[in-house]
Amino acid sequence: MRIIIIGPAYPLRGGLASYDERLAKEFQDQGHTVSVYTFSLQYPGFLFPGTTQYSTEPAPVHLDIHVRINSINPLNWLSVGNELKKQKPDIIVVRYWLPFMGPCLGTILRRVKKNNYTKVVCIADNVIPHEKRFGDTAFTKYFLKPIDAFITMSEKVLADLKKFAPNKPAQFVAHPLYDNFGNKVSKREARQHLNINSEESIILFFGFIRKYKGLDILLEAMKELKTQNPNSKIPKLLIAGEFYEDRKLYDDLIEQLNIKDQLILRTDFIPDSEVKYYLCAADVVIQPYRSATQSGVTPLAYHFEKPMIVTNVGGLSSLVPDNKVGLVAEPTPISLAQKINEYFDKGESFFLPYLIEEKKKYSWTKMTEAIIKIS
């Protein structure tokens, strides 16, 4: 089949881009002809709080990537839409993660559908955004109209979607493993690479830092651990990811809680080639989110076989069976502290057999098969 993926990809960086590139490779490996249409301008500056949107890594090999879409130029939307309409791909797979993209992607897809041939399948990361803005509902409704079918990667997003498009085909398929960041390395090698003491117990918070991810709750949990165990050695928290909001709020909280000695801060963007070292250096991955649909950190932890502590919000706990693959906490400092203590009491080896079995569910083949079938 001729398949086009619309969404972030190289030279853009981040989880969405990594996912789209891996999905394209999977389709190619199955014998399909695949192109990816990515953004020449993804976000205007006021919507992007990080340092840069662009990767410093080498371009992915053997992928046909077209840097074509300008998210704020309606003339560009019409041009891209007409270009794709003429190509008449069998399937377009489009990512939807932010209502801001609704007018751009919705217009492109309306042009495409005029060929009366191409089927459009949306992978919906979010339908209702984590951080609400004016116009969210209208933009989402506009985007959804030309879509033929939907894949969601959490049951919560599937339920949200049904409020907007109750009569269109939609299916939940678990987020496949992020297996494109290399193979596991030993914990010792990872810690040597990152210059982290091999004797420490390490909790990893990984990814962009935004309010909904609950890092402030986790920092208060670290204080709780310190208070509960004044004479004991407690785990260190490795924070690996770029601030996507005001860093000062967190620096002030760290100072106020007096927990700087419990933290290892690596708060620049983590390039793809370094990801494996952070995951493999950890004893456990923690996701203390206030709200969530699904998280790309979960399939990353599965790939590198790291147990998780997650909060009981959105779709997180459904992907991490409690007391098997990890532990489920409430999004409060006391609950998180309790689960951290429980985790280290049980030890990593308690969770690994369950995790290794559970990870078999999360394959890219299941995702590509679902997309083709639902189209």
Steps between C-alpha positions, in 0.01 A plus 500: 500500500598864461494655848571859606554599862425861597665608824826608663817335368864589438638770512252551787583322823306344786274205568248568223774518238663180628165322491415608144842396371471159668148453363622584147778243535253233611276562199806490272622175652160351413545594133294820481618820330514772766560874511488732800379859469636705787506867596717779364345701786337296775441750780526878510729614779224582750382136494845346537659542845815293434839609366469363147258286298778349289711188538880501510508127422572353153199462270327159511616281211274354229199720582332725243432817705351815344536821704190674363236610751479848652255487790404870477484562122159419342639529146751229590219278631319523166822434308590191707143374488489526120839329472385204711163485323677452165728229641194290597662297778298202622523615862601820675591454867478834681608576856279722720637616832412868534189698395725776363573260212130459418459775238822408318451123491124522455541719191768278346283191547188665356695561179626141496152352542390666177680221312228260621762233551737551794400370844610714796582334832581722799725390785354717775745563783261743664156631411456713811840664568690494829519880504183664372496805270236709328373333184586140599153357439438681171845408362457134596154477341635654181786250490286193565254544212715364211634205703373154403617306808697539820765318701552606863774381732300527821147413601455853635568659162262251341227611743581869434486438126155342521364832631612672178461222239268232639422338165846466345707180531748524787724247670736494795846360418772519765795730432772276348842469660752773430760254372674756280729640771745212495539188711537471876837562656596390849410724793871530578589612147209748492600657829864525400391674178286749699749534787251371759611306808441129445407453869202739499137397466367704208143609420466642148261778397539521122367739237386857449408676824147642497253562782273205418794261543508568875872547561417739786298222668797267462738757650273521804501119515880510512474731801254254656752218453768710667270575794394137541858365482718763671783258576478278192641530153214580266476473121611783276271650239649538152306768309578466130318735265455855388287756684192593297388755758663742744793322660509747788185348652683169538831650613316693771315187612822297516657774712195523725486122553878476556534191276773608259728224629237240399485611137704449185393766250556441128250753372611551142326324213611135495609406144392165359850352526506565878153369588611141564756608759241685712250213492763235566656698787172499694367255755144615432323749269244726666207685341337718770249658258207715611312409182580278205366318200793273419871569527787428263716436806310177574595317176853633542520343847356175366762485225788548744330271754468750781216466753285808551322695772205685344208701631142384473396757241379471140625190324831462686402229747335282233840462331687422823334209685529579870739290705615322184663736248523772763298683761205739473486803730258784552632837375596620850842533666413253778372231264799536268741480794325186626525332159867594463571335838294196401679471166848493653382260774388254230791568265528521123524121459146455642349689204719392209339161417155663470638793300683278249179305437279811480723680248417237236163675452653820365607430141517730197348225285180519707484874436554479122255213466234695692550808281461301177202305629306801631558700181 
